[in-house]
Every structure is written in C-alpha cells, then in structure tokens.
C-alpha cells in the first residue's frame, strides 16, 4: 500500500529537476516556475505517476511514442 503524503512535491510525485525541494510546475499548479524539467520526487522513486501523461498535458507535440 502506497501512501503519498509529501509536501516537498505537493503530493504530485514530481519535483523540479533543478530545485528538488520544490514541486514541479509541470505536474503541480503553483510549482516551481524556473522552467526546469520534472524529476521524480524521493516519494516517487519508481515514477509510478505517468510521466508521459504529465508532459503530454504540457506539450503534446513532444510525445512521439504513443501506443501504436
Ligand atoms: Zn514527494
Ligand atoms: Zn526550479
């Protein structure tokens, strides 16, 4: 049973790649706005949250590997 209760990433499972003590704006509204990429938070070491889906919401053009 996995319980995500992490204020570092604001429960999103993702932090800013540059500032790993802040939630990523890619995955979290109001997250770090430095423009850094998202990186898995320490509470999300296996990246259980769908990384592709996170980025698809931001830039669908960047997703080239949709399920065929
Ligand atoms: Zn976290
Ligand atoms: Zn940042």
Tab-separated table of N, CA and C and ligand atoms in Angstrom:
chain	number	residue	atom	x	y	z
A	1	UNK	N	0.852	-1.191	0.000
A	1	UNK	CA	0.000	0.000	0.000
A	1	UNK	C	0.884	1.236	0.000
A	2	UNK	N	0.645	2.081	-0.950
A	2	UNK	CA	1.479	3.265	-1.081
A	2	UNK	C	0.707	4.497	-0.633
A	3	UNK	N	1.303	5.230	0.245
A	3	UNK	CA	0.667	6.446	0.722
A	3	UNK	C	1.541	7.644	0.361
A	4	UNK	N	1.022	8.465	-0.501
A	4	UNK	CA	1.784	9.641	-0.908
A	4	UNK	C	1.370	10.820	-0.041
A	5	UNK	N	2.238	11.196	0.834
A	5	UNK	CA	1.969	12.331	1.701
A	5	UNK	C	3.256	13.120	1.819
A	6	UNK	N	3.481	13.951	0.853
A	6	UNK	CA	4.787	14.576	0.720
A	6	UNK	C	4.637	16.052	0.358
A	7	UNK	N	4.885	16.934	1.288
A	7	UNK	CA	4.752	18.361	0.997
A	7	UNK	C	5.829	18.876	0.049
A	8	UNK	N	6.917	18.134	-0.081
A	8	UNK	CA	8.003	18.571	-0.959
A	8	UNK	C	7.514	18.707	-2.394
A	9	UNK	N	6.752	17.708	-2.823
A	9	UNK	CA	6.278	17.709	-4.204
A	9	UNK	C	4.795	18.057	-4.281
A	10	UNK	N	4.232	18.477	-3.156
A	10	UNK	CA	2.803	18.817	-3.109
A	10	UNK	C	1.940	17.642	-3.532
A	11	UNK	N	2.382	16.463	-3.156
A	11	UNK	CA	1.625	15.224	-3.410
A	11	UNK	C	1.522	14.879	-4.898
A	12	UNK	N	2.325	15.494	-5.715
A	12	UNK	CA	2.236	15.200	-7.144
A	12	UNK	C	3.169	14.050	-7.524
A	13	UNK	N	4.182	13.810	-6.702
A	13	UNK	CA	5.166	12.783	-7.031
A	13	UNK	C	6.317	13.313	-7.873
A	14	UNK	N	6.229	14.588	-8.237
A	14	UNK	CA	7.263	15.169	-9.107
A	14	UNK	C	7.784	16.475	-8.529
A	15	UNK	N	9.069	16.649	-8.627
A	15	UNK	CA	9.681	17.888	-8.190
A	15	UNK	C	10.392	18.539	-9.373
A	16	UNK	N	10.810	19.781	-9.165
A	16	UNK	CA	11.609	20.468	-10.180
A	16	UNK	C	12.971	19.779	-10.261
A	17	UNK	N	13.425	19.562	-11.474
A	17	UNK	CA	14.706	18.889	-11.650
A	17	UNK	C	15.852	19.733	-11.088
A	18	UNK	N	15.677	21.035	-11.143
A	18	UNK	CA	16.726	21.947	-10.675
A	18	UNK	C	16.615	22.185	-9.176
A	19	UNK	N	15.377	22.303	-8.716
A	19	UNK	CA	15.131	22.555	-7.297
A	19	UNK	C	14.337	21.386	-6.727
A	20	UNK	N	15.029	20.397	-6.258
A	20	UNK	CA	14.364	19.154	-5.863
A	20	UNK	C	13.617	19.279	-4.539
A	21	UNK	N	13.614	20.463	-3.969
A	21	UNK	CA	12.815	20.675	-2.754
A	21	UNK	C	11.531	21.419	-3.073
A	22	UNK	N	11.251	21.575	-4.365
A	22	UNK	CA	10.028	22.264	-4.768
A	22	UNK	C	9.219	21.381	-5.711
A	23	UNK	N	7.900	21.483	-5.676
A	23	UNK	CA	7.101	20.718	-6.633
A	23	UNK	C	7.319	21.238	-8.050
A	24	UNK	N	7.193	20.363	-9.007
A	24	UNK	CA	7.360	20.753	-10.397
A	24	UNK	C	6.112	21.447	-10.911
A	25	UNK	N	6.289	22.522	-11.627
A	25	UNK	CA	5.113	23.192	-12.195
A	25	UNK	C	4.494	22.363	-13.314
A	26	UNK	N	5.287	21.444	-13.853
A	26	UNK	CA	4.767	20.581	-14.906
A	26	UNK	C	3.643	19.705	-14.363
A	27	UNK	N	3.834	19.250	-13.130
A	27	UNK	CA	2.868	18.321	-12.544
A	27	UNK	C	1.978	18.983	-11.493
A	28	UNK	N	2.323	20.195	-11.096
A	28	UNK	CA	1.630	20.805	-9.974
A	28	UNK	C	1.364	22.284	-10.254
A	29	UNK	N	0.144	22.687	-10.141
A	29	UNK	CA	-0.144	24.111	-10.289
A	29	UNK	C	0.533	24.874	-9.162
A	30	UNK	N	1.204	25.935	-9.512
A	30	UNK	CA	1.881	26.712	-8.495
A	30	UNK	C	3.236	26.148	-8.110
A	31	UNK	N	3.712	25.190	-8.907
A	31	UNK	CA	5.026	24.620	-8.631
A	31	UNK	C	6.125	25.567	-9.071
A	32	UNK	N	7.339	25.092	-8.965
A	32	UNK	CA	8.495	25.904	-9.331
A	32	UNK	C	8.377	26.352	-10.785
A	33	UNK	N	8.561	27.634	-11.002
A	33	UNK	CA	8.345	28.186	-12.340
A	33	UNK	C	9.660	28.543	-13.025
A	34	UNK	N	10.742	27.895	-12.636
A	34	UNK	CA	12.041	28.219	-13.240
A	34	UNK	C	12.165	27.632	-14.632
A	35	UNK	N	11.219	26.776	-15.010
A	35	UNK	CA	11.270	26.188	-16.339
A	35	UNK	C	12.013	24.878	-16.376
A	36	UNK	N	12.450	24.419	-15.232
A	36	UNK	CA	13.163	23.145	-15.175
A	36	UNK	C	12.238	21.987	-15.460
A	37	UNK	N	12.827	20.900	-15.872
A	37	UNK	CA	12.046	19.700	-16.141
A	37	UNK	C	11.598	19.069	-14.829
A	38	UNK	N	10.638	18.180	-14.937
A	38	UNK	CA	10.170	17.458	-13.759
A	38	UNK	C	11.101	16.279	-13.485
A	39	UNK	N	11.304	16.013	-12.218
A	39	UNK	CA	12.081	14.847	-11.808
A	39	UNK	C	11.278	14.115	-10.744
A	40	UNK	N	11.396	12.790	-10.697
A	40	UNK	CA	10.644	12.058	-9.682
A	40	UNK	C	11.077	12.472	-8.280
A	41	UNK	N	10.102	12.712	-7.428
A	41	UNK	CA	10.400	13.040	-6.035
A	41	UNK	C	10.910	11.798	-5.310
A	42	UNK	N	11.533	12.030	-4.179
A	42	UNK	CA	12.013	10.891	-3.388
A	42	UNK	C	10.868	9.996	-2.935
A	43	UNK	N	9.648	10.549	-2.937
A	43	UNK	CA	8.492	9.738	-2.560
A	43	UNK	C	7.968	8.969	-3.760
A	44	UNK	N	8.561	9.191	-4.921
A	44	UNK	CA	8.098	8.587	-6.170
A	44	UNK	C	9.291	8.017	-6.942
A	45	UNK	N	10.110	7.205	-6.280
A	45	UNK	CA	11.356	6.736	-6.900
A	45	UNK	C	11.143	5.901	-8.140
A	46	UNK	N	10.006	5.272	-8.226
A	46	UNK	CA	9.745	4.407	-9.372
A	46	UNK	C	8.932	5.105	-10.448
A	47	UNK	N	8.705	6.403	-10.233
A	47	UNK	CA	7.933	7.166	-11.204
A	47	UNK	C	6.605	6.494	-11.508
A	48	UNK	N	5.883	6.192	-10.455
A	48	UNK	CA	4.618	5.483	-10.633
A	48	UNK	C	3.567	6.360	-11.307
A	49	UNK	N	3.796	7.655	-11.270
A	49	UNK	CA	2.871	8.546	-11.953
A	49	UNK	C	3.268	8.614	-13.420
A	50	UNK	N	2.318	8.719	-14.261
A	50	UNK	CA	2.565	8.605	-15.693
A	50	UNK	C	3.326	9.818	-16.222
A	51	UNK	N	4.604	9.621	-16.426
A	51	UNK	CA	5.464	10.715	-16.862
A	51	UNK	C	5.018	11.250	-18.224
A	52	UNK	N	4.719	10.359	-19.144
A	52	UNK	CA	4.316	10.774	-20.482
A	52	UNK	C	3.037	11.596	-20.431
A	53	UNK	N	2.128	11.191	-19.592
A	53	UNK	CA	0.862	11.903	-19.481
A	53	UNK	C	1.084	13.304	-18.924
A	54	UNK	N	2.003	13.402	-17.998
A	54	UNK	CA	2.308	14.708	-17.420
A	54	UNK	C	2.802	15.652	-18.497
A	55	UNK	N	3.713	15.166	-19.322
A	55	UNK	CA	4.266	16.026	-20.352
A	55	UNK	C	3.305	16.221	-21.511
A	56	UNK	N	2.476	15.254	-21.760
A	56	UNK	CA	1.506	15.385	-22.837
A	56	UNK	C	0.566	16.546	-22.560
A	57	UNK	N	0.300	16.786	-21.279
A	57	UNK	CA	-0.604	17.864	-20.906
A	57	UNK	C	0.029	19.216	-21.191
A	58	UNK	N	1.335	19.236	-21.227
A	58	UNK	CA	2.048	20.491	-21.429
A	58	UNK	C	2.384	20.698	-22.906
A	59	UNK	N	2.867	19.658	-23.524
A	59	UNK	CA	3.339	19.776	-24.902
A	59	UNK	C	3.071	18.481	-25.672
A	60	UNK	N	1.861	18.324	-26.181
A	60	UNK	CA	1.511	17.076	-26.883
A	60	UNK	C	2.435	16.778	-28.047
A	61	UNK	N	2.992	17.830	-28.646
A	61	UNK	CA	3.862	17.621	-29.785
A	61	UNK	C	5.127	16.850	-29.403
A	62	UNK	N	5.484	16.909	-28.140
A	62	UNK	CA	6.717	16.267	-27.697
A	62	UNK	C	6.531	14.768	-27.500
A	63	UNK	N	5.281	14.345	-27.491
A	63	UNK	CA	5.022	12.917	-27.296
A	63	UNK	C	4.934	12.242	-28.641
A	64	UNK	N	5.954	11.513	-28.986
A	64	UNK	CA	6.000	10.885	-30.298
A	64	UNK	C	5.815	9.375	-30.210
A	65	UNK	N	5.760	8.893	-29.008
A	65	UNK	CA	5.754	7.440	-28.805
A	65	UNK	C	4.422	6.959	-28.238
A	66	UNK	N	3.349	7.432	-28.821
A	66	UNK	CA	2.034	6.962	-28.399
A	66	UNK	C	1.929	5.473	-28.692
A	67	UNK	N	1.065	4.820	-27.974
A	67	UNK	CA	0.866	3.383	-28.167
A	67	UNK	C	0.289	3.146	-29.559
A	68	UNK	N	0.940	2.306	-30.319
A	68	UNK	CA	0.504	2.057	-31.681
A	68	UNK	C	-0.369	0.816	-31.734
B	1	LIG	ZN1	7.255	13.845	-2.838
B	2	LIG	ZN1	13.027	25.090	-10.234
